[in-house]
Every structure is written in structure tokens, then in C-alpha cells.
Short mmCIF file of C-alpha atoms in Angstrom, two decimals:
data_model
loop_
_atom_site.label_atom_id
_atom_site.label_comp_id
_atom_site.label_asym_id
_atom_site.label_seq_id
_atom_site.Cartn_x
_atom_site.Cartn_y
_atom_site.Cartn_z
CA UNK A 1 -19.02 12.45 2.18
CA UNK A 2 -16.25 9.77 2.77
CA UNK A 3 -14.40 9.85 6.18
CA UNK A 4 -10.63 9.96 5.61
CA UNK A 5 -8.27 9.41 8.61
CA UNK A 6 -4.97 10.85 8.90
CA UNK A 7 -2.28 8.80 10.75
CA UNK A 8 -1.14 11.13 13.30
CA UNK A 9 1.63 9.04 14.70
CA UNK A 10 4.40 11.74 12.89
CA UNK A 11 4.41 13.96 10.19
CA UNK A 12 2.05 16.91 8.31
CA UNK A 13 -1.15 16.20 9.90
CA UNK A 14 -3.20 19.34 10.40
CA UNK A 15 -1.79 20.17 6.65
CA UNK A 16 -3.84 17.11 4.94
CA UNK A 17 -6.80 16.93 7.66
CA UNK A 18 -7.29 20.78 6.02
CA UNK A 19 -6.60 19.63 2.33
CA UNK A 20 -8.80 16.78 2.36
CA UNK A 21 -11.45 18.92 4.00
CA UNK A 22 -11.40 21.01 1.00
CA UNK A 23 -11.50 18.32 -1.05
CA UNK A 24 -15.03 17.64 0.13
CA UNK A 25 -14.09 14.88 2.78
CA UNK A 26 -14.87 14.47 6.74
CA UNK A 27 -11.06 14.38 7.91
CA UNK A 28 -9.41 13.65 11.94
CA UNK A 29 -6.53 12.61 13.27
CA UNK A 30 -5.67 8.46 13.67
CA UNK A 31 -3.82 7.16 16.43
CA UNK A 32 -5.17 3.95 17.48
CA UNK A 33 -6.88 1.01 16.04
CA UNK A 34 -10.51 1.66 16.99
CA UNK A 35 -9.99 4.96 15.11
CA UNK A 36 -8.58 2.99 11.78
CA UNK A 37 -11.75 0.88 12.15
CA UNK A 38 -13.95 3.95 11.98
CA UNK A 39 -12.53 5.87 8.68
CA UNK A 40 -13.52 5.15 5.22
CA UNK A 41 -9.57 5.36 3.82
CA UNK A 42 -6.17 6.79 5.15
CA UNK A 43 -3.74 9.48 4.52
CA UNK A 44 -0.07 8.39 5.43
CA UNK A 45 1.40 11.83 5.29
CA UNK A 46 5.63 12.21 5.52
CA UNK A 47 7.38 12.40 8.28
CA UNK A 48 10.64 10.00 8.90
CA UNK A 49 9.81 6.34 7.57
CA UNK A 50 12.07 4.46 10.30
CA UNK A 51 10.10 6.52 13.07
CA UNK A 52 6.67 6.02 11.99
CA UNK A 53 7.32 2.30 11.22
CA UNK A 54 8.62 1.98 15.14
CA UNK A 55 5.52 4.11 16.24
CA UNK A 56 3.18 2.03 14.53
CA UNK A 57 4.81 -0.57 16.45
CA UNK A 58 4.79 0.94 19.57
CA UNK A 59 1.28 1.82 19.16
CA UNK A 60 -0.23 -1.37 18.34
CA UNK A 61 -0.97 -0.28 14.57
CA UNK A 62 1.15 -1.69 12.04
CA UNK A 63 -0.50 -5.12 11.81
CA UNK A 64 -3.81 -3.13 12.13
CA UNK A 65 -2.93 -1.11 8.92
CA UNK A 66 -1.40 -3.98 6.91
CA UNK A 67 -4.90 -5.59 7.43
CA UNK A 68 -6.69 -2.56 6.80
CA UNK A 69 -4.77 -2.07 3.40
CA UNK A 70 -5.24 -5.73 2.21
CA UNK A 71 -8.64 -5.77 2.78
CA UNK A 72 -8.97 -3.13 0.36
CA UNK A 73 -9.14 0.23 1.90
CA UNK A 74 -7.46 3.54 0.02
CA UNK A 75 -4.91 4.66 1.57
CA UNK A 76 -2.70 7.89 0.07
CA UNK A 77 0.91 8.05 1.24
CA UNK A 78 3.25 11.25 0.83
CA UNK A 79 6.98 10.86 1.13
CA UNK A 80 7.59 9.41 4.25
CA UNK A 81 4.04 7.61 3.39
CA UNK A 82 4.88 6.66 0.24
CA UNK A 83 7.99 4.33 2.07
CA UNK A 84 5.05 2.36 4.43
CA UNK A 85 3.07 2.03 1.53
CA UNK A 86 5.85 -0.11 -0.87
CA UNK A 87 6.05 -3.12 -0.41
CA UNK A 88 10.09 -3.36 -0.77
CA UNK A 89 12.42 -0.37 -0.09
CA UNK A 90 16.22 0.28 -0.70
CA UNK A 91 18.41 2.33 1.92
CA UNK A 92 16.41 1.32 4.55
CA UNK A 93 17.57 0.94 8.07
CA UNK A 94 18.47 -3.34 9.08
CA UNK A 95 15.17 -4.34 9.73
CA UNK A 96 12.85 -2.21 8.29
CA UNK A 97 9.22 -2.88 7.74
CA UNK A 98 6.57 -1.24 6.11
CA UNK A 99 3.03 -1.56 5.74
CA UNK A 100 3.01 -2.45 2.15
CA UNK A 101 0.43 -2.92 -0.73
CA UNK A 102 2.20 -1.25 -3.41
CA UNK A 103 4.04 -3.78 -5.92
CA UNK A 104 7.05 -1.26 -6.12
CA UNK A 105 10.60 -0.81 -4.75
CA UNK A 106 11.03 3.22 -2.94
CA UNK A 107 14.81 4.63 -2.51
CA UNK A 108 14.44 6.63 0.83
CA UNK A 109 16.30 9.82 0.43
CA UNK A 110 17.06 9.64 -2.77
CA UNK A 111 17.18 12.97 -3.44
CA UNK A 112 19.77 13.39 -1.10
CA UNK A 113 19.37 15.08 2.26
CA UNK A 114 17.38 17.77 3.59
CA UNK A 115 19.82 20.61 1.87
CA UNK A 116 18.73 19.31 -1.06
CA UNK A 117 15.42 19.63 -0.86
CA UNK A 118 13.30 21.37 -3.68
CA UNK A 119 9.99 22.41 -5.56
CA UNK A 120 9.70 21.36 -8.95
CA UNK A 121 6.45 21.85 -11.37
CA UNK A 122 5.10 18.65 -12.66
CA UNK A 123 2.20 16.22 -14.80
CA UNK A 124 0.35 14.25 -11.83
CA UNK A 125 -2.49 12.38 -13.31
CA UNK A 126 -2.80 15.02 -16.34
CA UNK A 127 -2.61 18.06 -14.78
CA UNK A 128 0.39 20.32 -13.72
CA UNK A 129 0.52 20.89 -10.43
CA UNK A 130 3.93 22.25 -7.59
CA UNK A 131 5.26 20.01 -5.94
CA UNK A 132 7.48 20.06 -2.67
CA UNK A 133 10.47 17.59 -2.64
CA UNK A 134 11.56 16.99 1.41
CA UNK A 135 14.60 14.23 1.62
CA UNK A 136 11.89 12.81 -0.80
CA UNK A 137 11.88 9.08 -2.29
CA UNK A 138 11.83 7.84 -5.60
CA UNK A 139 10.39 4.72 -7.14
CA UNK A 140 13.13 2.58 -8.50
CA UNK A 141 10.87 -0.12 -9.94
CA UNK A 142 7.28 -1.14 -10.17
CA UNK A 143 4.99 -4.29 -10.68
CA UNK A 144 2.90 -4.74 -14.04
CA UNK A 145 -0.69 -3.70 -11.64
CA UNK A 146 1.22 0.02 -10.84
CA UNK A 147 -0.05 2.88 -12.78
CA UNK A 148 2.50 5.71 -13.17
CA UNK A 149 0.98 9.04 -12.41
CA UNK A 150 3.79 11.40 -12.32
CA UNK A 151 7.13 11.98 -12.80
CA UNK A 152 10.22 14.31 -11.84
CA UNK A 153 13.59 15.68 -13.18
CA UNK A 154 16.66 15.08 -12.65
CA UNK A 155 16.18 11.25 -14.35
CA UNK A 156 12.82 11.27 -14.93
CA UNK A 157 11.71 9.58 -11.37
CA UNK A 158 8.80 8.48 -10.64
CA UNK A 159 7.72 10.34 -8.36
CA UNK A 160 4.09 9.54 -8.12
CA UNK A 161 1.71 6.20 -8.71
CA UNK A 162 -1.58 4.65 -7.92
CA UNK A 163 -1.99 0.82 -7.74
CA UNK A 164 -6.07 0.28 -7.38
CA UNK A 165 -6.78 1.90 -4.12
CA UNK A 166 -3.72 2.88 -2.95
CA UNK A 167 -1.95 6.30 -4.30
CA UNK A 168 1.82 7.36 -3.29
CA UNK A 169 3.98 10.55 -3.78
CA UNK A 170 6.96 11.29 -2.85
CA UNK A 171 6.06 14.63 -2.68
CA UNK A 172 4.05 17.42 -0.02
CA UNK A 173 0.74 18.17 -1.94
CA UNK A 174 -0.39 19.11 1.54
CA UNK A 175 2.73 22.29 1.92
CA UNK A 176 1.21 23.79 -1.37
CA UNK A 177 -1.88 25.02 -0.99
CA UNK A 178 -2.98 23.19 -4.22
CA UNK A 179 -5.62 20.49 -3.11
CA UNK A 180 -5.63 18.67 -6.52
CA UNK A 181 -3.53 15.67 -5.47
CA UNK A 182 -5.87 15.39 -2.29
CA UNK A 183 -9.11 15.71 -4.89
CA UNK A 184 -7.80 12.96 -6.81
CA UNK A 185 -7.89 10.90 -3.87
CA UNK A 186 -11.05 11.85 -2.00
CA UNK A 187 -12.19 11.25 -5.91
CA UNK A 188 -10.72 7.51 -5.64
CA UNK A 189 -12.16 7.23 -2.54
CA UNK A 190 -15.74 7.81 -3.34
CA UNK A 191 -15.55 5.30 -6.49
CA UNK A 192 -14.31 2.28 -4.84
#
């Protein structure tokens, strides 16, 4: 049973520590680097990218997790998670850093703002599955090593990808109910 942190510095923690649980992993809370050290792979759930970023900094754990993630651990971000994962992002605030890994460029908010969020049914990795839109990202572009795993109207965004062992959606699997998207991961995690 792989042991999959959650980074609990903002966002929808208790929601993904009790999806990944029923997606047959061991699942806590992360706050700190000796607790990074002592997971198998990471959750990055959403939250507000600019705040997370400047608690990871405050905390001592960005440089932890950008060495973490290029040494090869999964990591899953959602929304907010799916920003620190890219390794370029548009509409960002001056100064913005994430933790990267992902050869793509993210527009934060580019569904517009939190009036306009939605839930829209959609293909992720093959299957149909509901997905919650939050001031969501999209992917504007992507390197030649990103896999496209779902998309979303209006414009046919992507909305969801995997590049080896790191998966990102701009969407809340973890609001649904549905623990598919969390499945597919726990599933990644156990073959790498």
C-alpha cells in the first residue's frame, strides 16, 4: 500500500486524504520536510497558487518539493496544484514561482472568477467522470513528453494531463465523490 502525502499548507485536504484512502492508499497531511521525506508521492490539492507558493516559502518547502519532484516522485496536482506543478504559467502574480516538472504553460483563472465557476461531465483517461471547475486553470500549451488526458468545453481546454509521474487537473476530483481520478493515481503510483 503506497503512502501518499497531502500538502496541507492550503487547500482541500481532508477531501483527498479520504479519496486516496479509498483508492487503496495510506494518506496524512504534509507540512514540513521530514514529512515529504517519509511519503511515497504527493497530492497538491487547490487552493490559491500565489498563497501556497509563499507558504511553501515560508515553510521551508518549496526547494524541498522541487527536489522531491525531480528526483522522480509522483506527485498529482488539482487546480491550484496543477499551477505549482507547470513549469511556466501565464497571469501569474510578478514573481511567481512554482514547483515545476510539468513541460506545460497553465492560465490561472482562466475560467474567469469564482462566479463562474462550474461542473461539467468529461473523458479523463477513457472514462467519463464530473468534474468541478473552481476559478480553475487551463493548459495553454504543452511539451512533446505531456500526455493529454482530458479535456473541457468551452474551447476544448485541456483540462487534464500526465507527464511520467506527475498528473495535473484543473479540476476537484476530490468535491465529487467519484474516486476515479484519485485511482488513477494511487494506480501510477504503485507502477513506478
Amino acid at each position: 500500500m503506497p503512502t501518499i502525502g497531502v500538502l496541507a499548507l492550503q487547500g482541500d485536504v481532508r477531501e483527498h486524504v479520504r479519496m486516496l484512502q479509498e483508492a487503496g492508499a495510506s494518506a496524512h497531511a504534509v507540512r514540513r520536510p521530514a514529512e515529504l521525506d517519509a511519503v511515497d508521492a504527493l497530492v497538491i490539492p487547490g487552493g490559491e497558487s500565489t498563497t501556497m507558493w509563499k507558504l511553501a516559502e515560508t515553510f521551508d518547502m518549496l526547494q524541498p518539493l522541487r527536489m522531491r519532484v525531480k528526483e522522480g516522485m509522483p506527485a498529482y496536482g488539482s487546480c491550484a496544484g496543477m499551477i505549482m506543478l507547470a513549469d511556466r504559467i501565464e497571469d501569474g502574480i510578478a514573481g511567481q514561482q512554482t514547483i515545476g516538472g510539468i513541460d506545460m504553460v497553465v492560465r490561472r483563472n482562466a475560467f474567469g472568477r469564482q462566479v463562474d465557476s462550474f461542473e461539467s461531465d468529461l473523458d479523463f483517461a477513457g472514462e467519463r467522470v464530473h468534474a468541478v471547475f473552481i476559478r480553475a486553470p487551463w493548459v495553454e500549451s504543452i511539451g512533446t513528453d505531456v500526455e493529454v488526458l482530458g479535456r473541457c468545453e468551452p474551447g476544448d481546454r485541456i483540462v487534464a494531463v500526465r507527464q511520467g509521474p506527475l498528473l495535473a487537473t484543473s479540476f476537484h476530483p476530490e468535491l465529487t465523490g467519484d474516486a476515479r481520478v484519485h485511482r488513477y493515481f494511487v494506480d501510477m503510483v504503485r507502477e513506478l
